[in-house]
Amino acid sequence: MADAIVSEVVGRIATMLEDKIRYEVNLVRGVKDELRYLSEKLNTIRQVLDDAEKRGVKDESVKRWLKKLEAMAYEMEDILDEWNYYSLLKDKMEPKQKIGCSFIRSSCLCFKKVSVHRDIAKKIENVKAMLEQIYEERKEFDFVIAPPTTDPVPTPWRVQSTPLVDLTKVHGVDIHNKKEDIVSKLMLNGGHTQVLSIVGTGGLGKTTLAKLVYNDERVKDCFELRIWICVSDPFDVAGIAIGIVNKVGIEEIPPNSNQLALVLEKLEASISGKKFLLVLDDVWTEDNTKWEPLKISLQCGAAGSKILVTTRKETVAKMVRTLNDDMYHPNKLSEEECWSLLCDTSLPGKSDEECGKFEVFGKKIARKCNGLPLAAIVLGTLLQFKDLEGWKHVEKSEIWELENAKVELFPHLVLSYNDLSPALKCCFSYCAVYPKDHTIHAETLIGEWMAQGYLGSDSGNSALELKGRENLRNLAMRCLIQDIEKSKSGEQIERCKMHDIVHDFAMFLRKNDDKERSCQACDSSLVSHVQEYRSLPWDYEPPVDERDRSFQVCNCIKSLRVMSIYRCIPVGIEMLIHLRCLDCSDIALSKDDLEIICRLYFLQTLLLSRCGLTVIPREIGNLNQLRRLDLSRCGLTVIPREIGNLNQLRRLDLRWNRELKELPGSVCSLIELRSLSLEWCSLEVIPQEIGNLVKLRELDLSWNTKLKELPESICSLVELQILKIEGTDINCLPKALGDLSNLCTLQLREFKVGSEYNKLGFLKTVYHCLTESESLNLEIYWSSMSEMEELVEDARQADLQSVLQKLESLRIYFRGRMNEMEQSSTSSSMWMEVAEALVPHHC
């Protein structure tokens, strides 16, 4: 985790050296050399971080060293922020304006007596001293320096599995049902060697399920050879082959032989023509080049031979060519099943009466296991020699606080954790910032990862968002997140949750036992949370007494990167210059509040949906004569032009501000903007300059009922992928919209056709974008018979069959404007000709 944070700081220092100091070096004598020195030291430390982070999971002294390193890296990043902030501020000031700013506290940026540059130079000196100490302390741990590229080194936490199974510790209906399904598939005779896979997180029962299958009497009778190999990491092809040969016992391999060709030759001779079942337990590698030679050699078995793989990563199952129907995901145990397993483990041989004494607390403890069999066994073992008071203590404790449970349970998760890249480790452990059983929204989580710097620097073309999506998929593939909800297309994860035990592990990784966290104004848990996550939910009510400082931003939280506000804006929010992500949804905001927010120049995500009166005070009950209460006019009415200052903004959410009628032109200067949400506002016009937002990927204008047209400049948004305009009163879409090659989703409900509106052929141009539209209201306007004839011809030439066949519902409205003299009996037949020319779905 520290590796990713340190890497981000090193990258930012490199950028500072190239861009900033090149122009300001004369003003800051020595700072350039100091930054270079820091960069070199940090790069040296990075060489040992892989080993340090693996050891830090179980060695508290190493963990404390890593936390000091992270704190120093964060401090350095804050200093770089201050430098950039000063530069931005100076650019925005009038040339004659005196350096200084009333809304920034002197403790943040000393503008008064000492120049900002010298203040920053002093802070860099302090960081340098911290780094010197950390640099020297590393020698005490004798860390292993990682070579540039290495295969993963086996960790002592990994345990070699055997095919032996204790049936008394196998609980759950699901595992027995899946065993029957797998056994029935193994009994089938087929051509090529079939590969089945069991996929799931550590401790879910994958190996236990494989053992049940392996030891089933029907399987014993069906296969001439049964072979169990614990693979683990690294994936040693020769070692696996030697294990198979030794198990079969027909061929002999010369001692100390390392010739892969010879070993594979002996493997083929051992299994050739024999029907075998090979269990490869705990496979990690996704490298097909390692799997391929082994797979080829295993093809020489008799028809009906099978391979059963257990793995934590779905990518592994796909790499070994497991079909979706042959991939098994063990389910969690129910609470009753967890209690049964816990009881059998902790109270073996006890009578029902004796077990009953522990049942109340036992079931609460079983609930902590959240369906994970390993957790039930580990906690059951921990409880085995405890009395009722001991059970009460365990029930009240978090699992990661229970030393013995942690040692037994977390190693299974450490394996998955150590397999992650440094950046992905940060992303994973950050998920513990959400409460247990919380539904995590992918877009929000990725925005927060980005705000924390875990996704690295932006290289353009929405690289950070794509990297975030890829990281989320990686966590899902490794079963570190669960309850996945995907988009309609099935391509993207939209929501997910984290298993309670996995959540405990993520909290354990972040937890810092450093006792030197105190603040006279703030609660110690708040200070600790900010230091561990740099993220904070702010849920304070305005004080009744002016002397109450709980509502004010304190120095101890000034390093925040992510903040969610639930009641009202705190006093002194302008101090939080490091904020990248700010959620002010559902709270009342004044114009002054908004102007202050617009001074937080590093914001990347700003959420301002439903920013009106959302909490009804209980004192409203005193208005017993009230006959009518209208709250419909709540919400933002004006966006200040200062919003254009937020030139790093990537996501702006203004949904459900029903009184917002216009956007300031300065919004169109936010050239980094990727997502702009304006759903359910009351916009009457979109600024023509919107075409300047060349990086915009998603624009939501739906249900702005007064919006009648889109500016032509919208066709300049070459990166636009999603455009939502359903519920608007837009009559005619710009023709060039169909030329946007990246546009993949166009959500509209009504499509108007006629001389003053769109041509039917336009639907064919954008049909590939209508994939998420399930219904369409087609409104056809005409004012003369000649126009009606043109519409018939237009319908025939448009060839819309491929478009309309995808719709579940199509409503066609004929909006004739001819007077009675022009009406004729032929008009209804013309309607039918148009309808038939469209060739809608036969249902």
PDB file of N, CA and C in Angstrom, residues 337-408:
ATOM      1  N   GLU A 337     -26.393 -22.643   9.763  1.00  0.00           N
ATOM      2  CA  GLU A 337     -25.300 -23.541   9.397  1.00  0.00           C
ATOM      3  C   GLU A 337     -23.986 -23.102  10.036  1.00  0.00           C
ATOM      4  N   CYS A 338     -23.783 -21.774  10.108  1.00  0.00           N
ATOM      5  CA  CYS A 338     -22.585 -21.239  10.766  1.00  0.00           C
ATOM      6  C   CYS A 338     -22.575 -21.614  12.247  1.00  0.00           C
ATOM      7  N   TRP A 339     -23.722 -21.447  12.885  1.00  0.00           N
ATOM      8  CA  TRP A 339     -23.814 -21.787  14.308  1.00  0.00           C
ATOM      9  C   TRP A 339     -23.576 -23.277  14.518  1.00  0.00           C
ATOM     10  N   SER A 340     -24.131 -24.106  13.668  1.00  0.00           N
ATOM     11  CA  SER A 340     -23.928 -25.552  13.776  1.00  0.00           C
ATOM     12  C   SER A 340     -22.454 -25.920  13.677  1.00  0.00           C
ATOM     13  N   LEU A 341     -21.754 -25.322  12.693  1.00  0.00           N
ATOM     14  CA  LEU A 341     -20.321 -25.589  12.518  1.00  0.00           C
ATOM     15  C   LEU A 341     -19.526 -25.038  13.701  1.00  0.00           C
ATOM     16  N   LEU A 342     -19.872 -23.844  14.144  1.00  0.00           N
ATOM     17  CA  LEU A 342     -19.200 -23.232  15.288  1.00  0.00           C
ATOM     18  C   LEU A 342     -19.389 -24.078  16.538  1.00  0.00           C
ATOM     19  N   CYS A 343     -20.590 -24.576  16.726  1.00  0.00           N
ATOM     20  CA  CYS A 343     -20.918 -25.393  17.896  1.00  0.00           C
ATOM     21  C   CYS A 343     -20.134 -26.707  17.881  1.00  0.00           C
ATOM     22  N   ASP A 344     -20.104 -27.366  16.719  1.00  0.00           N
ATOM     23  CA  ASP A 344     -19.385 -28.636  16.605  1.00  0.00           C
ATOM     24  C   ASP A 344     -17.897 -28.454  16.857  1.00  0.00           C
ATOM     25  N   THR A 345     -17.368 -27.286  16.476  1.00  0.00           N
ATOM     26  CA  THR A 345     -15.932 -27.029  16.637  1.00  0.00           C
ATOM     27  C   THR A 345     -15.591 -26.622  18.063  1.00  0.00           C
ATOM     28  N   SER A 346     -16.429 -25.790  18.674  1.00  0.00           N
ATOM     29  CA  SER A 346     -16.107 -25.224  19.992  1.00  0.00           C
ATOM     30  C   SER A 346     -16.582 -26.080  21.152  1.00  0.00           C
ATOM     31  N   LEU A 347     -17.630 -26.871  20.928  1.00  0.00           N
ATOM     32  CA  LEU A 347     -18.221 -27.660  22.015  1.00  0.00           C
ATOM     33  C   LEU A 347     -18.333 -29.130  21.627  1.00  0.00           C
ATOM     34  N   PRO A 348     -17.228 -29.742  21.203  1.00  0.00           N
ATOM     35  CA  PRO A 348     -17.310 -31.140  20.753  1.00  0.00           C
ATOM     36  C   PRO A 348     -17.674 -32.076  21.912  1.00  0.00           C
ATOM     37  N   GLY A 349     -18.612 -32.963  21.645  1.00  0.00           N
ATOM     38  CA  GLY A 349     -18.987 -33.953  22.651  1.00  0.00           C
ATOM     39  C   GLY A 349     -19.892 -33.444  23.749  1.00  0.00           C
ATOM     40  N   LYS A 350     -20.280 -32.162  23.708  1.00  0.00           N
ATOM     41  CA  LYS A 350     -21.142 -31.609  24.752  1.00  0.00           C
ATOM     42  C   LYS A 350     -22.597 -31.977  24.491  1.00  0.00           C
ATOM     43  N   SER A 351     -23.354 -32.079  25.558  1.00  0.00           N
ATOM     44  CA  SER A 351     -24.779 -32.395  25.430  1.00  0.00           C
ATOM     45  C   SER A 351     -25.534 -31.180  24.921  1.00  0.00           C
ATOM     46  N   ASP A 352     -26.763 -31.420  24.469  1.00  0.00           N
ATOM     47  CA  ASP A 352     -27.598 -30.309  23.983  1.00  0.00           C
ATOM     48  C   ASP A 352     -27.843 -29.284  25.083  1.00  0.00           C
ATOM     49  N   GLU A 353     -27.971 -29.774  26.331  1.00  0.00           N
ATOM     50  CA  GLU A 353     -28.217 -28.877  27.456  1.00  0.00           C
ATOM     51  C   GLU A 353     -27.020 -27.952  27.681  1.00  0.00           C
ATOM     52  N   GLU A 354     -25.808 -28.537  27.616  1.00  0.00           N
ATOM     53  CA  GLU A 354     -24.600 -27.726  27.805  1.00  0.00           C
ATOM     54  C   GLU A 354     -24.432 -26.722  26.660  1.00  0.00           C
ATOM     55  N   CYS A 355     -24.701 -27.160  25.436  1.00  0.00           N
ATOM     56  CA  CYS A 355     -24.589 -26.257  24.277  1.00  0.00           C
ATOM     57  C   CYS A 355     -25.578 -25.104  24.383  1.00  0.00           C
ATOM     58  N   GLY A 356     -26.749 -25.405  24.967  1.00  0.00           N
ATOM     59  CA  GLY A 356     -27.781 -24.391  25.080  1.00  0.00           C
ATOM     60  C   GLY A 356     -27.352 -23.189  25.903  1.00  0.00           C
ATOM     61  N   LYS A 357     -26.437 -23.380  26.868  1.00  0.00           N
ATOM     62  CA  LYS A 357     -25.965 -22.274  27.705  1.00  0.00           C
ATOM     63  C   LYS A 357     -25.212 -21.228  26.882  1.00  0.00           C
ATOM     64  N   PHE A 358     -24.586 -21.687  25.796  1.00  0.00           N
ATOM     65  CA  PHE A 358     -23.761 -20.782  24.973  1.00  0.00           C
ATOM     66  C   PHE A 358     -24.485 -20.297  23.717  1.00  0.00           C
ATOM     67  N   GLU A 359     -25.720 -20.765  23.522  1.00  0.00           N
ATOM     68  CA  GLU A 359     -26.386 -20.554  22.243  1.00  0.00           C
ATOM     69  C   GLU A 359     -26.640 -19.072  21.930  1.00  0.00           C
ATOM     70  N   VAL A 360     -27.072 -18.288  22.926  1.00  0.00           N
ATOM     71  CA  VAL A 360     -27.412 -16.886  22.669  1.00  0.00           C
ATOM     72  C   VAL A 360     -26.202 -16.129  22.127  1.00  0.00           C
ATOM     73  N   PHE A 361     -25.072 -16.234  22.836  1.00  0.00           N
ATOM     74  CA  PHE A 361     -23.862 -15.536  22.381  1.00  0.00           C
ATOM     75  C   PHE A 361     -23.245 -16.231  21.181  1.00  0.00           C
ATOM     76  N   GLY A 362     -23.397 -17.569  21.151  1.00  0.00           N
ATOM     77  CA  GLY A 362     -22.839 -18.334  20.031  1.00  0.00           C
ATOM     78  C   GLY A 362     -23.441 -17.934  18.703  1.00  0.00           C
ATOM     79  N   LYS A 363     -24.745 -17.695  18.684  1.00  0.00           N
ATOM     80  CA  LYS A 363     -25.390 -17.310  17.433  1.00  0.00           C
ATOM     81  C   LYS A 363     -24.983 -15.897  17.011  1.00  0.00           C
ATOM     82  N   LYS A 364     -24.747 -15.029  17.997  1.00  0.00           N
ATOM     83  CA  LYS A 364     -24.269 -13.690  17.659  1.00  0.00           C
ATOM     84  C   LYS A 364     -22.859 -13.760  17.073  1.00  0.00           C
ATOM     85  N   ILE A 365     -22.023 -14.645  17.653  1.00  0.00           N
ATOM     86  CA  ILE A 365     -20.664 -14.822  17.124  1.00  0.00           C
ATOM     87  C   ILE A 365     -20.733 -15.427  15.728  1.00  0.00           C
ATOM     88  N   ALA A 366     -21.635 -16.382  15.532  1.00  0.00           N
ATOM     89  CA  ALA A 366     -21.781 -17.016  14.218  1.00  0.00           C
ATOM     90  C   ALA A 366     -22.168 -15.990  13.158  1.00  0.00           C
ATOM     91  N   ARG A 367     -22.927 -14.978  13.592  1.00  0.00           N
ATOM     92  CA  ARG A 367     -23.317 -13.927  12.652  1.00  0.00           C
ATOM     93  C   ARG A 367     -22.092 -13.151  12.157  1.00  0.00           C
ATOM     94  N   LYS A 368     -21.065 -13.037  13.010  1.00  0.00           N
ATOM     95  CA  LYS A 368     -19.822 -12.371  12.615  1.00  0.00           C
ATOM     96  C   LYS A 368     -19.129 -13.098  11.477  1.00  0.00           C
ATOM     97  N   CYS A 369     -19.333 -14.404  11.398  1.00  0.00           N
ATOM     98  CA  CYS A 369     -18.670 -15.209  10.364  1.00  0.00           C
ATOM     99  C   CYS A 369     -19.200 -14.893   8.978  1.00  0.00           C
ATOM    100  N   ASN A 370     -20.386 -14.319   8.932  1.00  0.00           N
ATOM    101  CA  ASN A 370     -20.989 -13.906   7.666  1.00  0.00           C
ATOM    102  C   ASN A 370     -20.926 -14.991   6.611  1.00  0.00           C
ATOM    103  N   GLY A 371     -21.186 -16.217   7.034  1.00  0.00           N
ATOM    104  CA  GLY A 371     -21.289 -17.321   6.072  1.00  0.00           C
ATOM    105  C   GLY A 371     -19.980 -17.934   5.655  1.00  0.00           C
ATOM    106  N   LEU A 372     -18.852 -17.518   6.249  1.00  0.00           N
ATOM    107  CA  LEU A 372     -17.541 -18.039   5.848  1.00  0.00           C
ATOM    108  C   LEU A 372     -17.197 -19.245   6.723  1.00  0.00           C
ATOM    109  N   PRO A 373     -17.120 -20.456   6.164  1.00  0.00           N
ATOM    110  CA  PRO A 373     -16.837 -21.651   6.971  1.00  0.00           C
ATOM    111  C   PRO A 373     -15.536 -21.547   7.752  1.00  0.00           C
ATOM    112  N   LEU A 374     -14.495 -21.023   7.110  1.00  0.00           N
ATOM    113  CA  LEU A 374     -13.210 -20.912   7.793  1.00  0.00           C
ATOM    114  C   LEU A 374     -13.336 -20.063   9.055  1.00  0.00           C
ATOM    115  N   ALA A 375     -14.102 -18.965   8.971  1.00  0.00           N
ATOM    116  CA  ALA A 375     -14.274 -18.089  10.134  1.00  0.00           C
ATOM    117  C   ALA A 375     -14.966 -18.841  11.263  1.00  0.00           C
ATOM    118  N   ALA A 376     -15.969 -19.649  10.934  1.00  0.00           N
ATOM    119  CA  ALA A 376     -16.671 -20.429  11.963  1.00  0.00           C
ATOM    120  C   ALA A 376     -15.728 -21.425  12.629  1.00  0.00           C
ATOM    121  N   ILE A 377     -14.853 -22.047  11.851  1.00  0.00           N
ATOM    122  CA  ILE A 377     -13.902 -23.017  12.412  1.00  0.00           C
ATOM    123  C   ILE A 377     -12.863 -22.307  13.278  1.00  0.00           C
ATOM    124  N   VAL A 378     -12.332 -21.183  12.769  1.00  0.00           N
ATOM    125  CA  VAL A 378     -11.309 -20.442  13.513  1.00  0.00           C
ATOM    126  C   VAL A 378     -11.872 -19.924  14.835  1.00  0.00           C
ATOM    127  N   LEU A 379     -13.064 -19.302  14.796  1.00  0.00           N
ATOM    128  CA  LEU A 379     -13.656 -18.782  16.026  1.00  0.00           C
ATOM    129  C   LEU A 379     -14.076 -19.917  16.950  1.00  0.00           C
ATOM    130  N   GLY A 380     -14.540 -21.017  16.363  1.00  0.00           N
ATOM    131  CA  GLY A 380     -14.898 -22.180  17.185  1.00  0.00           C
ATOM    132  C   GLY A 380     -13.703 -22.721  17.943  1.00  0.00           C
ATOM    133  N   THR A 381     -12.554 -22.785  17.280  1.00  0.00           N
ATOM    134  CA  THR A 381     -11.320 -23.240  17.925  1.00  0.00           C
ATOM    135  C   THR A 381     -10.903 -22.274  19.032  1.00  0.00           C
ATOM    136  N   LEU A 382     -11.061 -20.975  18.769  1.00  0.00           N
ATOM    137  CA  LEU A 382     -10.710 -19.962  19.756  1.00  0.00           C
ATOM    138  C   LEU A 382     -11.589 -20.073  20.994  1.00  0.00           C
ATOM    139  N   LEU A 383     -12.864 -20.469  20.816  1.00  0.00           N
ATOM    140  CA  LEU A 383     -13.827 -20.528  21.914  1.00  0.00           C
ATOM    141  C   LEU A 383     -13.767 -21.836  22.694  1.00  0.00           C
ATOM    142  N   GLN A 384     -13.008 -22.799  22.191  1.00  0.00           N
ATOM    143  CA  GLN A 384     -13.076 -24.166  22.697  1.00  0.00           C
ATOM    144  C   GLN A 384     -12.787 -24.254  24.204  1.00  0.00           C
ATOM    145  N   PHE A 385     -11.877 -23.421  24.687  1.00  0.00           N
ATOM    146  CA  PHE A 385     -11.479 -23.508  26.098  1.00  0.00           C
ATOM    147  C   PHE A 385     -11.875 -22.255  26.884  1.00  0.00           C
ATOM    148  N   LYS A 386     -12.880 -21.542  26.379  1.00  0.00           N
ATOM    149  CA  LYS A 386     -13.340 -20.335  27.074  1.00  0.00           C
ATOM    150  C   LYS A 386     -14.665 -20.593  27.789  1.00  0.00           C
ATOM    151  N   ASP A 387     -14.855 -19.886  28.907  1.00  0.00           N
ATOM    152  CA  ASP A 387     -16.130 -19.966  29.616  1.00  0.00           C
ATOM    153  C   ASP A 387     -17.105 -18.952  29.011  1.00  0.00           C
ATOM    154  N   LEU A 388     -18.269 -18.808  29.641  1.00  0.00           N
ATOM    155  CA  LEU A 388     -19.307 -17.936  29.094  1.00  0.00           C
ATOM    156  C   LEU A 388     -18.842 -16.489  29.019  1.00  0.00           C
ATOM    157  N   GLU A 389     -18.048 -16.030  30.006  1.00  0.00           N
ATOM    158  CA  GLU A 389     -17.519 -14.666  29.965  1.00  0.00           C
ATOM    159  C   GLU A 389     -16.589 -14.483  28.767  1.00  0.00           C
ATOM    160  N   GLY A 390     -15.801 -15.520  28.472  1.00  0.00           N
ATOM    161  CA  GLY A 390     -14.910 -15.469  27.310  1.00  0.00           C
ATOM    162  C   GLY A 390     -15.691 -15.372  26.019  1.00  0.00           C
ATOM    163  N   TRP A 391     -16.818 -16.077  25.944  1.00  0.00           N
ATOM    164  CA  TRP A 391     -17.672 -16.005  24.752  1.00  0.00           C
ATOM    165  C   TRP A 391     -18.244 -14.595  24.600  1.00  0.00           C
ATOM    166  N   LYS A 392     -18.622 -13.984  25.739  1.00  0.00           N
ATOM    167  CA  LYS A 392     -19.169 -12.620  25.682  1.00  0.00           C
ATOM    168  C   LYS A 392     -18.120 -11.650  25.136  1.00  0.00           C
ATOM    169  N   HIS A 393     -16.875 -11.835  25.577  1.00  0.00           N
ATOM    170  CA  HIS A 393     -15.791 -10.955  25.115  1.00  0.00           C
ATOM    171  C   HIS A 393     -15.597 -11.080  23.606  1.00  0.00           C
ATOM    172  N   VAL A 394     -15.598 -12.308  23.113  1.00  0.00           N
ATOM    173  CA  VAL A 394     -15.422 -12.537  21.673  1.00  0.00           C
ATOM    174  C   VAL A 394     -16.588 -11.938  20.885  1.00  0.00           C
ATOM    175  N   GLU A 395     -17.785 -12.058  21.441  1.00  0.00           N
ATOM    176  CA  GLU A 395     -18.974 -11.542  20.741  1.00  0.00           C
ATOM    177  C   GLU A 395     -18.911 -10.024  20.590  1.00  0.00           C
ATOM    178  N   LYS A 396     -18.303  -9.336  21.572  1.00  0.00           N
ATOM    179  CA  LYS A 396     -18.254  -7.879  21.528  1.00  0.00           C
ATOM    180  C   LYS A 396     -17.069  -7.345  20.742  1.00  0.00           C
ATOM    181  N   SER A 397     -16.115  -8.206  20.407  1.00  0.00           N
ATOM    182  CA  SER A 397     -14.888  -7.769  19.738  1.00  0.00           C
ATOM    183  C   SER A 397     -15.005  -7.906  18.225  1.00  0.00           C
ATOM    184  N   GLU A 398     -14.255  -7.054  17.512  1.00  0.00           N
ATOM    185  CA  GLU A 398     -14.092  -7.234  16.069  1.00  0.00           C
ATOM    186  C   GLU A 398     -13.120  -8.392  15.842  1.00  0.00           C
ATOM    187  N   ILE A 399     -13.308  -9.123  14.751  1.00  0.00           N
ATOM    188  CA  ILE A 399     -12.449 -10.276  14.501  1.00  0.00           C
ATOM    189  C   ILE A 399     -10.987  -9.862  14.415  1.00  0.00           C
ATOM    190  N   TRP A 400     -10.727  -8.686  13.798  1.00  0.00           N
ATOM    191  CA  TRP A 400      -9.328  -8.294  13.633  1.00  0.00           C
ATOM    192  C   TRP A 400      -8.679  -7.882  14.949  1.00  0.00           C
ATOM    193  N   GLU A 401      -9.487  -7.776  16.022  1.00  0.00           N
ATOM    194  CA  GLU A 401      -8.930  -7.481  17.344  1.00  0.00           C
ATOM    195  C   GLU A 401      -8.586  -8.757  18.112  1.00  0.00           C
ATOM    196  N   LEU A 402      -9.045  -9.905  17.617  1.00  0.00           N
ATOM    197  CA  LEU A 402      -8.807 -11.177  18.295  1.00  0.00           C
ATOM    198  C   LEU A 402      -7.534 -11.796  17.752  1.00  0.00           C
ATOM    199  N   GLU A 403      -6.473 -11.731  18.521  1.00  0.00           N
ATOM    200  CA  GLU A 403      -5.146 -12.097  18.040  1.00  0.00           C
ATOM    201  C   GLU A 403      -5.114 -13.511  17.465  1.00  0.00           C
ATOM    202  N   ASN A 404      -5.597 -14.498  18.212  1.00  0.00           N
ATOM    203  CA  ASN A 404      -5.524 -15.890  17.744  1.00  0.00           C
ATOM    204  C   ASN A 404      -6.365 -16.111  16.498  1.00  0.00           C
ATOM    205  N   ALA A 405      -7.542 -15.496  16.466  1.00  0.00           N
ATOM    206  CA  ALA A 405      -8.401 -15.631  15.286  1.00  0.00           C
ATOM    207  C   ALA A 405      -7.738 -14.987  14.079  1.00  0.00           C
ATOM    208  N   LYS A 406      -7.110 -13.829  14.323  1.00  0.00           N
ATOM    209  CA  LYS A 406      -6.461 -13.085  13.228  1.00  0.00           C
ATOM    210  C   LYS A 406      -5.351 -13.919  12.602  1.00  0.00           C
ATOM    211  N   VAL A 407      -4.542 -14.555  13.442  1.00  0.00           N
ATOM    212  CA  VAL A 407      -3.403 -15.331  12.947  1.00  0.00           C
ATOM    213  C   VAL A 407      -3.866 -16.482  12.069  1.00  0.00           C
ATOM    214  N   GLU A 408      -5.002 -17.105  12.435  1.00  0.00           N
ATOM    215  CA  GLU A 408      -5.480 -18.267  11.672  1.00  0.00           C
ATOM    216  C   GLU A 408      -6.309 -17.872  10.458  1.00  0.00           C
TER     217      GLU A 408
END
